[in-house]
CSV table of C-alpha atoms and ligand atoms in Angstrom, one decimal:
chain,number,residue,atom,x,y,z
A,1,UNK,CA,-38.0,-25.8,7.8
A,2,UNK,CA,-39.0,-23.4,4.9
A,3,UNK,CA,-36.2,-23.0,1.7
A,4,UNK,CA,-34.9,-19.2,2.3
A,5,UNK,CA,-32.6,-18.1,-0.8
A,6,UNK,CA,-29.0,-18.1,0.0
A,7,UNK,CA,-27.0,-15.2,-0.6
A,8,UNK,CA,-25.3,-16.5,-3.6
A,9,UNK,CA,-28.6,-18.0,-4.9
A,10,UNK,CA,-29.5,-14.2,-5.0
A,11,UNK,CA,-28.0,-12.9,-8.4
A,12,UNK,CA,-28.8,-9.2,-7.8
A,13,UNK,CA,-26.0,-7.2,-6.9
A,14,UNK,CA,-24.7,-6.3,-3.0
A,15,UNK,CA,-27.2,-3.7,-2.4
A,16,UNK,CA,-25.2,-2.4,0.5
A,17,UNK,CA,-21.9,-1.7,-1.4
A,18,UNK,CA,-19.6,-2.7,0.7
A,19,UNK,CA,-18.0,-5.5,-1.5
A,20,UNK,CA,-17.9,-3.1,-4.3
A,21,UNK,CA,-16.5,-0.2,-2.1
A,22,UNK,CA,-13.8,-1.8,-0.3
A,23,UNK,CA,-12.4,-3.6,-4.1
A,24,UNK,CA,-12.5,0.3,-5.2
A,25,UNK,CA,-10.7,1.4,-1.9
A,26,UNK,CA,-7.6,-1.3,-3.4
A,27,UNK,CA,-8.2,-0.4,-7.2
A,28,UNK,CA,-7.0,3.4,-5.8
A,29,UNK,CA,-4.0,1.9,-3.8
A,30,UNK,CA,-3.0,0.1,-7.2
A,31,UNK,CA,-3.4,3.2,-9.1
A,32,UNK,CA,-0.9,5.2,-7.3
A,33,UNK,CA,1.8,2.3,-6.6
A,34,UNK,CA,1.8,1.7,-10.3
A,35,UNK,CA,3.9,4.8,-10.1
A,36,UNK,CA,6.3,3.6,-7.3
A,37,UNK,CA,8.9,1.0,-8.6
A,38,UNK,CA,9.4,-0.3,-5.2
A,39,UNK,CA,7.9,-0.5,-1.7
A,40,UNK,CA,10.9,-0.9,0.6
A,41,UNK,CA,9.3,-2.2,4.1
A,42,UNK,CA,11.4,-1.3,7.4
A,43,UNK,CA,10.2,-4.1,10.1
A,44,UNK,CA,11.6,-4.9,13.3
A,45,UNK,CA,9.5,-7.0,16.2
A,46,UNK,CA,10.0,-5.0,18.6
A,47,UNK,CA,10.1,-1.3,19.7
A,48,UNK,CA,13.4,0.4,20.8
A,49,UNK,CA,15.5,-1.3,18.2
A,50,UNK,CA,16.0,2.0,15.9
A,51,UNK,CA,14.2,1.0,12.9
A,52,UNK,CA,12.5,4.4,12.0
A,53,UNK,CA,15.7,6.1,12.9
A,54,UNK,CA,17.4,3.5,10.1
A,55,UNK,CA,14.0,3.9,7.9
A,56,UNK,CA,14.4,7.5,7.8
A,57,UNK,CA,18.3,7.7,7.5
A,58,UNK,CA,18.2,5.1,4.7
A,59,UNK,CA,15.3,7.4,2.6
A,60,UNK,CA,17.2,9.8,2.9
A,61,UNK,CA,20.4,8.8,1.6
A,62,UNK,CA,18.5,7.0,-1.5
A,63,UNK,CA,17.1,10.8,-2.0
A,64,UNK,CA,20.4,11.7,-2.1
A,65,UNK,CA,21.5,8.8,-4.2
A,66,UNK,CA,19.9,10.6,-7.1
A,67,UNK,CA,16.5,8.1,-7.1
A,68,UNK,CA,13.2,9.7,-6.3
A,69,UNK,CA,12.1,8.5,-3.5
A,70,UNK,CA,9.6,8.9,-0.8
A,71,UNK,CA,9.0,7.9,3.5
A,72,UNK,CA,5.7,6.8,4.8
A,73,UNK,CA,5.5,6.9,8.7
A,74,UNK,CA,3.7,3.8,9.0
A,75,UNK,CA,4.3,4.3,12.8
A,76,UNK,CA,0.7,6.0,13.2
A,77,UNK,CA,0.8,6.1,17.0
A,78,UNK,CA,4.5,6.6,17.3
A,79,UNK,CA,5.2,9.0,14.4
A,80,UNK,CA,8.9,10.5,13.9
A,81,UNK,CA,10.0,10.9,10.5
A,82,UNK,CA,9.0,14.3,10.7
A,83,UNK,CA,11.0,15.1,13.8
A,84,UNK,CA,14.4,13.3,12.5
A,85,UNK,CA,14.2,15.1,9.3
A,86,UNK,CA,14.0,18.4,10.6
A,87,UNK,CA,10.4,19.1,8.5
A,88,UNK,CA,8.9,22.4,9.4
A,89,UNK,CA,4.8,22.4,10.4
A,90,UNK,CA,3.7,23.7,7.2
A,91,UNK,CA,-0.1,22.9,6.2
A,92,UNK,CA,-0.8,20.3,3.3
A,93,UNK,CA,-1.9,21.2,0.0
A,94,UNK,CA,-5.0,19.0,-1.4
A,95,UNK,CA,-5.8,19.0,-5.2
A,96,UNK,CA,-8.1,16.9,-6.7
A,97,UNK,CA,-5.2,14.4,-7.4
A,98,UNK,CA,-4.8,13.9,-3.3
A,99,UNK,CA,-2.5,15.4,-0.2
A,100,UNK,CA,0.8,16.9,-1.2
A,101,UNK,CA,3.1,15.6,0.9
A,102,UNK,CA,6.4,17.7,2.4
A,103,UNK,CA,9.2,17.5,0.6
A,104,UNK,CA,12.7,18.3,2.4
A,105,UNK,CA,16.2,19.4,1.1
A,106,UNK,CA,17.1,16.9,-0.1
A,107,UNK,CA,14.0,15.8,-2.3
A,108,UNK,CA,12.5,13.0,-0.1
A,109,UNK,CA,8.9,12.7,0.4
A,110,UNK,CA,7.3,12.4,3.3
A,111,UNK,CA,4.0,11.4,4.9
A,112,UNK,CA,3.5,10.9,8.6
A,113,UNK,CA,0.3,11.0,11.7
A,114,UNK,CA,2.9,14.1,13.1
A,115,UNK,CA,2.0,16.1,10.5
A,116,UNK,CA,-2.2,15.9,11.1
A,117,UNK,CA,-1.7,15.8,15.1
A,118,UNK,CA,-1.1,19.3,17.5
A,119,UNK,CA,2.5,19.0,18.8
A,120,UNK,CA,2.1,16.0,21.1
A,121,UNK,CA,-1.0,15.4,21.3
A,122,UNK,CA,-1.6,11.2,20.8
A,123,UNK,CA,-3.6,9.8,18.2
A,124,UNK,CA,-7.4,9.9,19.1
A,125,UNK,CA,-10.2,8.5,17.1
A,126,UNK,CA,-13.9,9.0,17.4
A,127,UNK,CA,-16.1,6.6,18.1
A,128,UNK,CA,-17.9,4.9,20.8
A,129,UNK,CA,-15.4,4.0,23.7
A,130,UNK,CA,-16.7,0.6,24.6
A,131,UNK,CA,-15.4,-2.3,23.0
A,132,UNK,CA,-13.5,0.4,20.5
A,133,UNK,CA,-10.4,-2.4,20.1
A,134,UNK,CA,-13.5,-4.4,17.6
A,135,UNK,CA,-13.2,-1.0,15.2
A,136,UNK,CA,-9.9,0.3,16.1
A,137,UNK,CA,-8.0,-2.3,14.2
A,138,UNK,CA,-10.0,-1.9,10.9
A,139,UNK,CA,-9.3,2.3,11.3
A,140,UNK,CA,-5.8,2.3,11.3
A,141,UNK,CA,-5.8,-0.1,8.6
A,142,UNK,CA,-8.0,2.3,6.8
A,143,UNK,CA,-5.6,5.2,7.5
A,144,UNK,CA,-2.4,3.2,6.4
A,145,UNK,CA,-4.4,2.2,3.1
A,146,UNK,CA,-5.2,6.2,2.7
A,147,UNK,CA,-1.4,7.0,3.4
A,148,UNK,CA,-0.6,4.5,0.4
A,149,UNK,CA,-3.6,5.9,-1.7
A,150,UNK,CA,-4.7,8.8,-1.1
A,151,UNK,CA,-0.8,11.3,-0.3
A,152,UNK,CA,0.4,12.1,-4.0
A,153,UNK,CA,3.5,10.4,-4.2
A,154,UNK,CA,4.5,10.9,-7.6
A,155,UNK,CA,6.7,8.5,-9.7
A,156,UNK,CA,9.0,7.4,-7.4
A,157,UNK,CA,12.0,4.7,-7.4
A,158,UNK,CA,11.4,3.6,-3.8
A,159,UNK,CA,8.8,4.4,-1.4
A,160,UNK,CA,10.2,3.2,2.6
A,161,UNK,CA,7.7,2.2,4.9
A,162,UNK,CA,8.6,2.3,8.4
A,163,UNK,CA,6.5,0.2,9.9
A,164,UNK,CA,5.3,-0.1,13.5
A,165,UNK,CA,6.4,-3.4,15.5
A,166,UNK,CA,5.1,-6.4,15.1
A,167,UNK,CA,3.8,-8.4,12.4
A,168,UNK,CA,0.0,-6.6,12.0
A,169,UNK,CA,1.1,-3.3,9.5
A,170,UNK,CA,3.2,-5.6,6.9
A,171,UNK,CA,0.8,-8.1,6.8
A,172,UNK,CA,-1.5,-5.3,5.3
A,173,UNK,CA,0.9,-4.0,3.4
A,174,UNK,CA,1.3,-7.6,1.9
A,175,UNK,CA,-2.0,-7.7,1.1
A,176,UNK,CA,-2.7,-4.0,-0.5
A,177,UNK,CA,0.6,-3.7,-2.1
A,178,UNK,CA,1.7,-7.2,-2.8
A,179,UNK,CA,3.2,-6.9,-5.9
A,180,UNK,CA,6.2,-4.6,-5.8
A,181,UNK,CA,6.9,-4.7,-2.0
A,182,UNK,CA,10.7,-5.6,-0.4
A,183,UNK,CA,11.2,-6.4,3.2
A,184,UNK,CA,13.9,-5.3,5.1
A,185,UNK,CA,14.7,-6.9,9.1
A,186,UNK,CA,15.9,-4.4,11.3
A,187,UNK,CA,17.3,-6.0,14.9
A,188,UNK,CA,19.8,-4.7,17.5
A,189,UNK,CA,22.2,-8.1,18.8
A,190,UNK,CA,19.8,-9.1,21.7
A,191,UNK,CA,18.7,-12.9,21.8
A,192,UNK,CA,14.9,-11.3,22.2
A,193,UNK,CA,15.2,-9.0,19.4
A,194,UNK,CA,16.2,-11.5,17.4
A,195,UNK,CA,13.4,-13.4,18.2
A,196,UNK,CA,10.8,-11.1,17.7
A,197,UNK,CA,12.3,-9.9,14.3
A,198,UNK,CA,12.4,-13.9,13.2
A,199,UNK,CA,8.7,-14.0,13.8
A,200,UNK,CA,8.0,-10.7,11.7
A,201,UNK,CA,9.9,-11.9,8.6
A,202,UNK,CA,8.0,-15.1,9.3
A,203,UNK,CA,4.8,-12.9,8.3
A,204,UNK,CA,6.4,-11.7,5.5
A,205,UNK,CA,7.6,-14.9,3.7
A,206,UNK,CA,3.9,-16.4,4.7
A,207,UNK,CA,2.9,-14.1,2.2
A,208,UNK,CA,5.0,-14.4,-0.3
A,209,UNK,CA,7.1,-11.1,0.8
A,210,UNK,CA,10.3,-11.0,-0.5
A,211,UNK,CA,13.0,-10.0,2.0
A,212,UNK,CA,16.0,-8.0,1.0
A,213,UNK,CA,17.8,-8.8,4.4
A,214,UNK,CA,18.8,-7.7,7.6
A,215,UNK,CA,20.3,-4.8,9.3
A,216,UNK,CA,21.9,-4.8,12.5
A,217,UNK,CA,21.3,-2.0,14.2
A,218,UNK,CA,22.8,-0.8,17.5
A,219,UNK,CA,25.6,-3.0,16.6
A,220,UNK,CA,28.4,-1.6,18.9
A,221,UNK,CA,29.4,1.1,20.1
A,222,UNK,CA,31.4,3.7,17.9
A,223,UNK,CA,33.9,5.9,20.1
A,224,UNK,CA,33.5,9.5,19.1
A,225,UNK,CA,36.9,10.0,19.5
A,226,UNK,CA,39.6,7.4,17.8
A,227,UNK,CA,36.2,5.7,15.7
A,228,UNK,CA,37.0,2.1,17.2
A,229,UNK,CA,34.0,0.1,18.1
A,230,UNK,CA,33.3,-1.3,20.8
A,231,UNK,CA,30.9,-3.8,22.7
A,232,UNK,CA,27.1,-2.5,23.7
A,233,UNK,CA,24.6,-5.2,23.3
A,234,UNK,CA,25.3,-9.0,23.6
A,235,UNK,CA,24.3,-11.0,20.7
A,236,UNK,CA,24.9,-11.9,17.8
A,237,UNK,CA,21.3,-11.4,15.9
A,238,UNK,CA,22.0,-10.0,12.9
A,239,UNK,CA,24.7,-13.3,11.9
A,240,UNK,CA,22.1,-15.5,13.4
A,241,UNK,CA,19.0,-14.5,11.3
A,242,UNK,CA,21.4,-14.0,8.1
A,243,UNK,CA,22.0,-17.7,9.0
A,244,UNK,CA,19.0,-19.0,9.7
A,245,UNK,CA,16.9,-17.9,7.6
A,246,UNK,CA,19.8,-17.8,4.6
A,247,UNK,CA,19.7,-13.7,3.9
A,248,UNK,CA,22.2,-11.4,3.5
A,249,UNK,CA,22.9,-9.4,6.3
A,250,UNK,CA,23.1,-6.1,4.6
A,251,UNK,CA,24.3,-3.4,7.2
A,252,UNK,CA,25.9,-3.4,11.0
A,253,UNK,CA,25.1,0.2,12.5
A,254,UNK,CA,27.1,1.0,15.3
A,255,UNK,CA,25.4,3.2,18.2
A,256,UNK,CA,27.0,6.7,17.3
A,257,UNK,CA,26.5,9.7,19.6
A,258,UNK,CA,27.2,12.2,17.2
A,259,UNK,CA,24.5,10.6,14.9
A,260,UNK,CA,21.9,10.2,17.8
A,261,UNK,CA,22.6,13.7,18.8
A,262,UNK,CA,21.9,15.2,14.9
A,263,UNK,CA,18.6,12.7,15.3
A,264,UNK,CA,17.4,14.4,17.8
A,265,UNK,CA,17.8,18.3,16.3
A,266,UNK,CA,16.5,17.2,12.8
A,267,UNK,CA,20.0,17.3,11.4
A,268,UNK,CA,19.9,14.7,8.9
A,269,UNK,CA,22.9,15.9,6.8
A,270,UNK,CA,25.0,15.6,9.7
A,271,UNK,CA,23.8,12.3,10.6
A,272,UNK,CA,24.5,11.0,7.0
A,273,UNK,CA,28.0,12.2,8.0
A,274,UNK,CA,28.4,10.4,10.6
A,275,UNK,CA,29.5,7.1,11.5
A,276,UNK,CA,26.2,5.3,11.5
A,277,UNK,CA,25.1,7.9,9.2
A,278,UNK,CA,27.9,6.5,6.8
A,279,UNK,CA,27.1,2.7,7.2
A,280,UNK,CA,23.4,3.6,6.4
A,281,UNK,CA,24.5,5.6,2.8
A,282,UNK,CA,26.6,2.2,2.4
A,283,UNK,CA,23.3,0.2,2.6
A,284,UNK,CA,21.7,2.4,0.6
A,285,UNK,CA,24.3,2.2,-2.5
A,286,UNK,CA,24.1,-1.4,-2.0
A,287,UNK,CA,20.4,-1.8,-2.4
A,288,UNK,CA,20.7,0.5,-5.1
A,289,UNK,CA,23.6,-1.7,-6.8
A,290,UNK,CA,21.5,-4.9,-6.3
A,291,UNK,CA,18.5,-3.5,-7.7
A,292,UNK,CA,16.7,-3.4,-4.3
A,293,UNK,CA,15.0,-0.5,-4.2
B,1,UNK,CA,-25.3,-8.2,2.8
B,2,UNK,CA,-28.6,-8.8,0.6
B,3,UNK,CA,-32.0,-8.4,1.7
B,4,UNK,CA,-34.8,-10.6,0.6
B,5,UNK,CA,-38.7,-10.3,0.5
B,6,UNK,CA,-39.7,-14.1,1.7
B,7,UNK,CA,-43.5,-13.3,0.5
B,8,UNK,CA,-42.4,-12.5,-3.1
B,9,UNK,CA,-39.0,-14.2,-3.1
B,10,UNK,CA,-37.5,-11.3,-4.8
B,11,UNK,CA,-34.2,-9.6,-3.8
B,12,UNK,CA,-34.8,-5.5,-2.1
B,13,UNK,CA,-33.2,-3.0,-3.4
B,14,UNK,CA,-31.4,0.0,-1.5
B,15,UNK,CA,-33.9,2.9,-0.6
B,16,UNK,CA,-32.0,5.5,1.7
B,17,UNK,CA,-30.0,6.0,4.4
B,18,UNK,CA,-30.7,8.1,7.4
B,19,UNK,CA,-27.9,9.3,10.6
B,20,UNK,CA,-30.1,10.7,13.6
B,21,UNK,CA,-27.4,11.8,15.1
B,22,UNK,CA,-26.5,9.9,17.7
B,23,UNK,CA,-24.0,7.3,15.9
B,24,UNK,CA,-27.1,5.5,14.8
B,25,UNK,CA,-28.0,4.5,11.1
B,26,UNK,CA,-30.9,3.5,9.7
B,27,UNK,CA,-30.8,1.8,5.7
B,28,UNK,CA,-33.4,1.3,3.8
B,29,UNK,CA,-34.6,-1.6,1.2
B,30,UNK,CA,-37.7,-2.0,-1.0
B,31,UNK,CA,-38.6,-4.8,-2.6
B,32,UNK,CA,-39.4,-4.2,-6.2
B,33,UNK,CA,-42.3,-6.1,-6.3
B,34,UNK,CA,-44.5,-5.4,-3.1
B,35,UNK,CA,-43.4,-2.4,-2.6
B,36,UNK,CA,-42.8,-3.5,1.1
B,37,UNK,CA,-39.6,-1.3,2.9
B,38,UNK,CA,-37.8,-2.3,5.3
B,39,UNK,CA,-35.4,-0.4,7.5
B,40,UNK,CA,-31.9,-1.8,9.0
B,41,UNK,CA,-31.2,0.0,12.0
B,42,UNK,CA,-27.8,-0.3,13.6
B,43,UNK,CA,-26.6,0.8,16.9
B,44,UNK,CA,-23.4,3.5,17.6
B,45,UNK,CA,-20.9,0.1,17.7
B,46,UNK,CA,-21.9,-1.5,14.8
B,47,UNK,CA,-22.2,1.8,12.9
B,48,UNK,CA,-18.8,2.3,13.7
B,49,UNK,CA,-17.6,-0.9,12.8
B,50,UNK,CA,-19.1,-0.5,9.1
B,51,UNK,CA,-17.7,3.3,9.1
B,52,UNK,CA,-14.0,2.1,10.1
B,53,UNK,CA,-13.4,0.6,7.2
B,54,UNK,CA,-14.0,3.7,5.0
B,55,UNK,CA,-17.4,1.9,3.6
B,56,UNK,CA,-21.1,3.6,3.4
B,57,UNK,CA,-23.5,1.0,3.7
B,58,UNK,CA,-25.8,1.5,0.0
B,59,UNK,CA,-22.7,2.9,-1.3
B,60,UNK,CA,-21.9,6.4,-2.1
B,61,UNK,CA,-22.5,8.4,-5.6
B,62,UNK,CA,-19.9,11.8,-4.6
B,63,UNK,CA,-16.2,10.5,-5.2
B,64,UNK,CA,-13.9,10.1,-1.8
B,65,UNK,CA,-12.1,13.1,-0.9
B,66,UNK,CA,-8.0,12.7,0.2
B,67,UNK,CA,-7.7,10.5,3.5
B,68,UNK,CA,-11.3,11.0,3.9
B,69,UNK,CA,-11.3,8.5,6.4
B,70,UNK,CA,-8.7,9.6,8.5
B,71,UNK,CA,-9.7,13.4,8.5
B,72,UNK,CA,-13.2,12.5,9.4
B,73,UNK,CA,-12.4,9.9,12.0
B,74,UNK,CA,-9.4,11.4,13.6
B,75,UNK,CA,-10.1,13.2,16.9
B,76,UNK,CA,-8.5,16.9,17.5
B,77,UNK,CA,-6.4,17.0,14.0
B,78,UNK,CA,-4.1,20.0,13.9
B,79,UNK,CA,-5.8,22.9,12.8
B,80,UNK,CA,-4.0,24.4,10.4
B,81,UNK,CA,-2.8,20.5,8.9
B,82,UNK,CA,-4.7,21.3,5.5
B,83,UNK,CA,-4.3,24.4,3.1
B,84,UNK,CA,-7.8,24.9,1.4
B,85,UNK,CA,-9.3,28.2,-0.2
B,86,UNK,CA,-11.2,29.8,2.0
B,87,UNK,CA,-14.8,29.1,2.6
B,88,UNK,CA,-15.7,31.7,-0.2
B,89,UNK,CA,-13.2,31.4,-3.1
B,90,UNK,CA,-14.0,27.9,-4.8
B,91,UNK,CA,-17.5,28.8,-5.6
B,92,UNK,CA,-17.5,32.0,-8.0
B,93,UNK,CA,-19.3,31.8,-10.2
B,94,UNK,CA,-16.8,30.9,-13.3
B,95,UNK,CA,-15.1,28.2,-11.6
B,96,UNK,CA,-18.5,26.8,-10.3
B,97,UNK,CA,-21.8,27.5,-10.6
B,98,UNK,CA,-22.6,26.5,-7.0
B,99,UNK,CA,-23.9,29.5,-4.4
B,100,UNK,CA,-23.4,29.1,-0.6
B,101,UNK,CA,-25.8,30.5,1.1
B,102,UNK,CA,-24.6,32.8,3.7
B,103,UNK,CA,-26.6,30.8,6.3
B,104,UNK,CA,-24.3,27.8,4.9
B,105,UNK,CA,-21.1,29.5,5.0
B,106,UNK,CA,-21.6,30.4,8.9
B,107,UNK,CA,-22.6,26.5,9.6
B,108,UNK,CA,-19.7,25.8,7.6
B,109,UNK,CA,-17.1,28.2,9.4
B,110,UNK,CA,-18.0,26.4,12.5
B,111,UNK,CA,-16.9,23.3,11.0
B,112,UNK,CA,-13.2,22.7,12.7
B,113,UNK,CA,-10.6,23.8,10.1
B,114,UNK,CA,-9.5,20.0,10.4
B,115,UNK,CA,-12.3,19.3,8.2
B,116,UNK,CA,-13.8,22.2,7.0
B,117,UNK,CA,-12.2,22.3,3.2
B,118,UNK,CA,-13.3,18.3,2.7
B,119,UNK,CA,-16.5,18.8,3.9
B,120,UNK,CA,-17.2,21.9,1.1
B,121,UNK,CA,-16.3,20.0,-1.3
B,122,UNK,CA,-18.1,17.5,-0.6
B,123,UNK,CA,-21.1,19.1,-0.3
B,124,UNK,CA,-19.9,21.1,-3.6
B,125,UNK,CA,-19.6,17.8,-5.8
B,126,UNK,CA,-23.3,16.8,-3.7
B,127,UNK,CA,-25.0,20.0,-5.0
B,128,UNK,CA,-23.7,19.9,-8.6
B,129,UNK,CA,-24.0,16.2,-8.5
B,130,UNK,CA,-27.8,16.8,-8.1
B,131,UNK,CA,-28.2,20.2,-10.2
B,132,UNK,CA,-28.1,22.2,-7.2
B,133,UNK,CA,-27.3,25.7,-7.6
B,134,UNK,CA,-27.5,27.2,-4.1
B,135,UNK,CA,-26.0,25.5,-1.1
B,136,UNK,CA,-28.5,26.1,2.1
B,137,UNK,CA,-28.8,24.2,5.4
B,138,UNK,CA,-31.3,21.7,4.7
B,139,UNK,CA,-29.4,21.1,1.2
B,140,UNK,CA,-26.5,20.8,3.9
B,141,UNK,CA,-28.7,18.3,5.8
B,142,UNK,CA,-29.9,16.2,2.9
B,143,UNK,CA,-26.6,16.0,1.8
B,144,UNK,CA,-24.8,14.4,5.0
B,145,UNK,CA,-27.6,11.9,5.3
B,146,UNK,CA,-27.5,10.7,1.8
B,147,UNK,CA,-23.7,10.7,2.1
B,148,UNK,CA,-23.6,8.8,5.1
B,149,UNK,CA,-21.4,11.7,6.4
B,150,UNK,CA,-21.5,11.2,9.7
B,151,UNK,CA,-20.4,13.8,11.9
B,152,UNK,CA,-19.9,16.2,9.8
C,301,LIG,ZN1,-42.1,-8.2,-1.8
């Protein structure tokens, strides 16, 4: 058999680029997080257990706190910040520096799919339809890596990824922002949420993630009336995870009609009111006490 | 990915890039010492693997616009999502000394709004790039095949 030249025997550069493009595509992520002083990542396992409704809540209350900080919807196929925070459809500035990206009342910045899609359409790509789950993967990678890079955040004190279930988005996020990223669990009591939030955090610590802790979402219900809380889910996740894998559990959020009903207009003042709304401003201060964010 | 001439043993270098159309790509490399080209042609899947993660194969000279990637891959994006100048501020002369030619500016209006104010200036920073002064079709043409731009 003849003696072809191995790639690294060649010592001519990549002709086709795309080593040298895709380091320049994290050299711009690194650019604008040098201006972020902390990337707080929202996770849960599974879907239905809250997290961007505690993701959004908790931005806002550190926008409050006095901290600049910022949301990104990392949620592309299930986007809501915009919704919970009451945004108005406005269109996005571009300057040569990147996107501009909505600010509301209270000084939190947000990025989101919602705000590029028509009002409830899904999110399509283009491309050839067979097989598309071989390129699909690497896309919405892409887009996430554009939402860090390419929206102009600004100097903030925390940016708050709410990321989609599973493990897939924070495992990117590990690897394009690894430096300055946090982790926070979010679970609701159940035996199956805790197990799927377990295996996300898993993810994290693989890569050398540091978690902040866990929140406890959907943890009772409160009565709107007297206040007392009440059973709503069995379980005892949030104690469990603190336990086993030895982190703080930093917030119980009781289920709060009052607070799910100013969710659902936009209301996010109200919310913060709220019972749940008030347990979320409490994990806020607390994060910002510890340093957290 | 590196190409190699076997006859001379030396490394090819990147020639150009052409998009037919039809999610196809062709690339091509010349080696520098027998002149021989070849031409890698890649089918609407494996063009769209290489494009999905925001990579032109031979590389690109114009700098990335914002989310370029998800504004050019993203099907049906809210019209009105971006605020751009219109088609026919950017370019007086003072700020720029690029023309578009009025054949240009139509073929540009028909661009969906999604897209449109990215894909001036990238033909902008194309044209001035290459001491262009007037901004026609076929510059229009040249430009998205050089770029790699496909479908826009
Ligand atoms: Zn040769």
């Amino acid at each position: 058999m003849r003696k072809i030249r191995t790639y690294a025997d060649l010592e001519g550069p990549d002709r086709s680029g795309l080593g040298d493009q895709l380091a320049l595509q994290h050299r711009r992520v690194d650019r604008r997080m040098k201006a972020v002083r902390t990337v707080l990542a929202v996770a849960s396992g599974k879907g239905g257990v809250g997290k961007s409704f505690v993701a959004a809540t908790l931005a806002s209350a550190l926008a409050r706190g006095g901290g600049t900080a910022g949301l990104l919807d990392a949620d592309l196929n299930g986007p809501t910040a915009p919704s919970l925070l009451g945004l108005p459809r406005r269109s996005l500035s571009v300057t040569n520096d990147g996107v501009v990206p909505p600010v509301d009342s209270a000084g939190l910045r947000v990025f989101s799919t919602d705000l590029l899609l028509e009002d409830g359409e899904p999110l399509r790509w283009r491309g050839p339809a067979a097989e598309s789950s071989v390129w699909l993967g690497s896309l919405e990678k892409g887009a996430f890596r554009e939402f860090l890079s390419d929206v102009s955040w600004g100097e903030l004190d925390v940016l708050v990824v709410d990321l989609p279930p599973g493990a897939q988005r924070l495992v990117e996020l590990a690897e394009l922002v690894p430096k300055r990223t946090r982790v926070i669990g979010v679970t609701i009591p159940t035996s199956a949420s805790k197990a799927a939030v377990a295996r996300s955090l898993r993810a994290a610590g693989d890569r050398d993630l540091p978690i902040a802790g866990i929140v406890e979402n959907m943890s009772g219900y409160a009565c709107g009336s007297c206040g007392a809380v009440g059973p709503l889910h069995p379980g005892d996740a949030g104690d469990a995870l603190a336990r086993e894998l030895d982190l703080p559990l930093l917030a119980r959020i009781p289920f709060d009609a009052a607070a799910a009903a100013c969710a659902e207009r936009g209301d996010m003042n109200g919310l913060l009111a709220s019972r749940a709304g008030q347990e979320i401003a409490a994990l806020a201060e607390r994060l910002e006490r510890e340093g957290a964010p | 990915m590196k190409f190699l001439c076997i006859d001379c043993d030396e490394q090819m270098g990147f020639g150009e890039r052409q998009l037919p159309g039809d999610g196809t790509l062709a690339a091509v490399f010349r080696c520098p010492a027998c002149g021989r080209e070849v031409a890698m042609l890649t089918n609407p899947m494996e063009t769209q693997v290489v494009s999905s993660l925001g990579i032109k194969i031979g590389g690109r000279t114009v700098p990335e616009q914002p989310l370029e990637l998800v504004r050019s891959s993203l099907d049906g994006g809210r019209d009105e999502a971006f605020a751009e100048p219109p088609v026919d501020s950017v370019t007086s002369p003072e700020t720029s000394p690029v023309e578009w030619a009025e054949t240009a500016t139509r073929r540009l209006e028909a661009v969906p709004s999604f897209v449109r104010g990215m894909v001036k200036r990238i033909y902008t920073d194309y044209a001035k790039e290459h001491g262009i002064h007037e901004i026609t079709p076929e510059i229009m043409d040249q430009a998205r095949t050089d770029l790699g731009l496909e479908g826009m």
